[in-house]
PDB file of C-alpha atoms in Angstrom:
ATOM      1  CA  MET A1482      84.379 266.485  75.219  1.00 90.00           C
ATOM      2  CA  TYR A1483      81.086 265.798  77.043  1.00 93.00           C
ATOM      3  CA  GLU A1484      79.843 263.361  74.385  1.00 92.00           C
ATOM      4  CA  SER A1485      76.203 262.455  74.945  1.00 88.00           C
ATOM      5  CA  THR A1486      77.021 258.743  74.600  1.00 92.00           C
ATOM      6  CA  LYS A1487      78.917 258.740  77.903  1.00 96.00           C
ATOM      7  CA  LYS A1488      77.261 257.428  81.052  1.00 97.00           C
ATOM      8  CA  ARG A1489      75.908 259.979  83.492  1.00 97.00           C
ATOM      9  CA  ARG A1490      76.997 259.750  87.123  1.00 98.00           C
ATOM     10  CA  VAL A1491      76.094 261.831  90.155  1.00 98.00           C
ATOM     11  CA  ALA A1492      78.329 261.734  93.230  1.00 96.00           C
ATOM     12  CA  GLU A1493      76.608 260.184  96.239  1.00 95.00           C
ATOM     13  CA  ASP A1494      76.975 263.389  98.289  1.00 93.00           C
ATOM     14  CA  VAL A1495      75.368 265.416  95.495  1.00 95.00           C
ATOM     15  CA  ALA A1496      72.497 262.923  95.173  1.00 96.00           C
ATOM     16  CA  LYS A1497      71.770 263.344  98.900  1.00 94.00           C
ATOM     17  CA  VAL A1498      71.268 267.092  98.442  1.00 94.00           C
ATOM     18  CA  PHE A1499      70.020 267.653  94.880  1.00 96.00           C
ATOM     19  CA  PRO A1500      66.933 265.885  93.501  1.00 96.00           C
ATOM     20  CA  GLU A1501      67.456 263.650  90.468  1.00 97.00           C
ATOM     21  CA  GLU A1502      65.089 265.889  88.492  1.00 97.00           C
ATOM     22  CA  VAL A1503      67.544 268.771  88.960  1.00 97.00           C
ATOM     23  CA  THR A1504      70.723 266.820  88.141  1.00 97.00           C
ATOM     24  CA  ASN A1505      69.075 265.314  85.047  1.00 97.00           C
ATOM     25  CA  GLN A1506      68.338 268.813  83.771  1.00 97.00           C
ATOM     26  CA  ILE A1507      71.960 269.825  84.365  1.00 97.00           C
ATOM     27  CA  PHE A1508      73.068 266.888  82.219  1.00 97.00           C
ATOM     28  CA  ASP A1509      70.554 267.974  79.561  1.00 96.00           C
ATOM     29  CA  VAL A1510      71.945 271.528  79.533  1.00 96.00           C
ATOM     30  CA  ILE A1511      75.481 270.165  79.167  1.00 96.00           C
ATOM     31  CA  THR A1512      74.325 268.030  76.222  1.00 95.00           C
ATOM     32  CA  VAL A1513      72.658 270.977  74.475  1.00 95.00           C
ATOM     33  CA  MET A1514      75.692 273.193  75.026  1.00 94.00           C
ATOM     34  CA  GLN A1515      78.036 270.469  73.765  1.00 95.00           C
ATOM     35  CA  LYS A1516      75.988 269.959  70.609  1.00 94.00           C
ATOM     36  CA  SER A1517      75.995 273.701  69.913  1.00 94.00           C
ATOM     37  CA  LYS A1518      79.753 273.850  70.594  1.00 93.00           C
ATOM     38  CA  GLN A1519      79.367 276.266  73.513  1.00 93.00           C
ATOM     39  CA  LEU A1520      81.538 274.226  75.868  1.00 93.00           C
ATOM     40  CA  VAL A1521      85.198 275.163  75.575  1.00 92.00           C
ATOM     41  CA  THR A1522      86.685 273.534  78.662  1.00 92.00           C
ATOM     42  CA  ALA A1523      86.217 270.704  81.102  1.00 93.00           C
ATOM     43  CA  PRO A1524      85.351 270.654  83.901  1.00 95.00           C
ATOM     44  CA  VAL A1525      82.675 273.322  84.149  1.00 96.00           C
ATOM     45  CA  ALA A1526      81.091 274.709  87.312  1.00 96.00           C
ATOM     46  CA  ILE A1527      77.398 275.173  88.058  1.00 97.00           C
ATOM     47  CA  ALA A1528      76.352 277.863  90.552  1.00 96.00           C
ATOM     48  CA  PHE A1529      72.795 278.434  91.737  1.00 95.00           C
ATOM     49  CA  SER A1530      70.879 281.653  92.248  1.00 92.00           C
ATOM     50  CA  ASP A1531      68.990 282.137  95.500  1.00 87.00           C
ATOM     51  CA  ASP A1532      66.102 283.562  93.444  1.00 87.00           C
ATOM     52  CA  TYR A1533      63.411 281.100  92.419  1.00 92.00           C
ATOM     53  CA  THR A1534      59.701 280.767  91.793  1.00 91.00           C
ATOM     54  CA  ASP A1535      57.374 277.921  92.766  1.00 90.00           C
ATOM     55  CA  ASP A1536      58.245 275.989  89.619  1.00 93.00           C
ATOM     56  CA  GLU A1537      61.530 277.436  88.371  1.00 94.00           C
ATOM     57  CA  MET A1538      65.029 278.135  89.646  1.00 95.00           C
ATOM     58  CA  TYR A1539      68.132 279.490  88.001  1.00 96.00           C
ATOM     59  CA  ALA A1540      71.692 278.269  87.610  1.00 96.00           C
ATOM     60  CA  MET A1541      74.778 279.484  85.818  1.00 96.00           C
ATOM     61  CA  ILE A1542      77.405 277.486  83.977  1.00 96.00           C
ATOM     62  CA  ILE A1543      80.906 278.851  84.476  1.00 95.00           C
ATOM     63  CA  GLN A1544      83.835 277.969  82.233  1.00 94.00           C
ATOM     64  CA  GLY A1545      86.494 279.982  84.019  1.00 85.00           C
ATOM     65  CA  ASN A1546      87.651 282.956  81.991  1.00 85.00           C
ATOM     66  CA  LEU A1547      87.442 281.003  78.711  1.00 85.00           C
ATOM     67  CA  ALA A1548      83.800 281.847  77.976  1.00 87.00           C
ATOM     68  CA  PRO A1549      81.108 284.092  79.411  1.00 88.00           C
ATOM     69  CA  ALA A1550      79.060 282.551  82.193  1.00 91.00           C
ATOM     70  CA  GLN A1551      75.623 281.527  80.948  1.00 92.00           C
ATOM     71  CA  GLU A1552      72.486 281.532  83.064  1.00 94.00           C
ATOM     72  CA  PHE A1553      69.790 278.924  82.462  1.00 95.00           C
ATOM     73  CA  PRO A1554      66.459 278.052  84.097  1.00 95.00           C
ATOM     74  CA  LEU A1555      65.681 274.702  85.688  1.00 96.00           C
ATOM     75  CA  THR A1556      62.093 273.578  86.100  1.00 95.00           C
ATOM     76  CA  TYR A1557      61.469 272.162  89.558  1.00 95.00           C
ATOM     77  CA  LYS A1558      58.249 272.315  91.569  1.00 93.00           C
ATOM     78  CA  GLY A1559      59.440 270.644  94.774  1.00 90.00           C
ATOM     79  CA  ASP A1560      60.937 272.145  97.904  1.00 91.00           C
ATOM     80  CA  LYS A1561      64.284 273.802  97.326  1.00 93.00           C
ATOM     81  CA  PRO A1562      66.209 273.476 100.616  1.00 92.00           C
ATOM     82  CA  PHE A1563      69.445 273.080  98.619  1.00 92.00           C
ATOM     83  CA  LEU A1564      69.315 276.742  97.533  1.00 93.00           C
ATOM     84  CA  GLY A1565      70.812 279.485  99.659  1.00 90.00           C
ATOM     85  CA  HIS A1566      73.902 277.497 100.690  1.00 88.00           C
ATOM     86  CA  GLY A1567      76.260 278.660  97.956  1.00 90.00           C
ATOM     87  CA  TYR A1568      76.687 275.165  96.541  1.00 93.00           C
ATOM     88  CA  ILE A1569      78.823 274.890  93.438  1.00 95.00           C
ATOM     89  CA  LEU A1570      78.692 271.719  91.394  1.00 96.00           C
ATOM     90  CA  VAL A1571      81.421 270.617  89.016  1.00 96.00           C
ATOM     91  CA  VAL A1572      80.575 268.677  85.871  1.00 97.00           C
ATOM     92  CA  LYS A1573      83.604 266.542  85.072  1.00 96.00           C
ATOM     93  CA  ASP A1574      84.301 264.958  81.701  1.00 96.00           C
ATOM     94  CA  LYS A1575      85.828 261.536  82.312  1.00 95.00           C
ATOM     95  CA  PRO A1576      86.856 259.045  79.590  1.00 95.00           C
ATOM     96  CA  LYS A1577      83.635 256.991  79.893  1.00 96.00           C
ATOM     97  CA  THR A1578      81.397 259.149  82.079  1.00 97.00           C
ATOM     98  CA  ILE A1579      80.183 262.647  82.749  1.00 97.00           C
ATOM     99  CA  ARG A1580      80.098 263.147  86.510  1.00 97.00           C
ATOM    100  CA  ILE A1581      78.470 265.783  88.707  1.00 97.00           C
ATOM    101  CA  ASP A1582      80.290 266.369  91.982  1.00 96.00           C
ATOM    102  CA  PHE A1583      80.602 269.101  94.580  1.00 95.00           C
ATOM    103  CA  SER A1584      83.302 271.687  94.031  1.00 91.00           C
ATOM    104  CA  ALA A1585      86.251 271.512  96.401  1.00 86.00           C
ATOM    105  CA  ALA A1586      85.215 275.047  97.413  1.00 82.00           C
ATOM    106  CA  ASN A1587      82.108 273.659  99.168  1.00 79.00           C
ATOM    107  CA  PRO A1588      82.430 272.854 102.858  1.00 69.00           C
ATOM    108  CA  PHE A1589      80.282 269.763 102.265  1.00 57.00           C
ATOM    109  CA  LYS A1590      80.915 266.561 104.186  1.00 50.00           C
ATOM    110  CA  ALA A1591      79.428 263.164 103.420  1.00 45.00           C
ATOM    111  CA  ASP A1592      77.981 262.884 106.924  1.00 43.00           C
ATOM    112  CA  LYS A1593      76.190 266.245 106.713  1.00 46.00           C
ATOM    113  CA  THR A1594      73.752 267.666 104.207  1.00 46.00           C
ATOM    114  CA  ASN A1595      74.261 271.315 105.211  1.00 44.00           C
ATOM    115  CA  ILE A1596      70.531 271.793 104.821  1.00 42.00           C
ATOM    116  CA  ALA A1597      68.729 273.608 107.584  1.00 37.00           C
TER     117      ALA A1597
END
């Protein structure tokens, strides 16, 4: 599950909203958690806090009720217009890829970015 040898993919809609620097760090957190055997299910959800500093923001990995949610920091110095919208990302474990996509709970449409 979530082997680091798999290719990393980001859904096109996610890439329009989240900078590559942020999604790369999410993949890195998944890799670290996989190596330390902290991942117990796939897929996992990533939720974002509205609190942030100029160079850091916070996210939480959620594994349903199978494991406690774990908060982690993400280093990012750019503008953060993607925060404050309640976006939830899902990290899916596919046979040959690990893919980040929007949760079905998000009202996100490909023709909108939902960013004010």
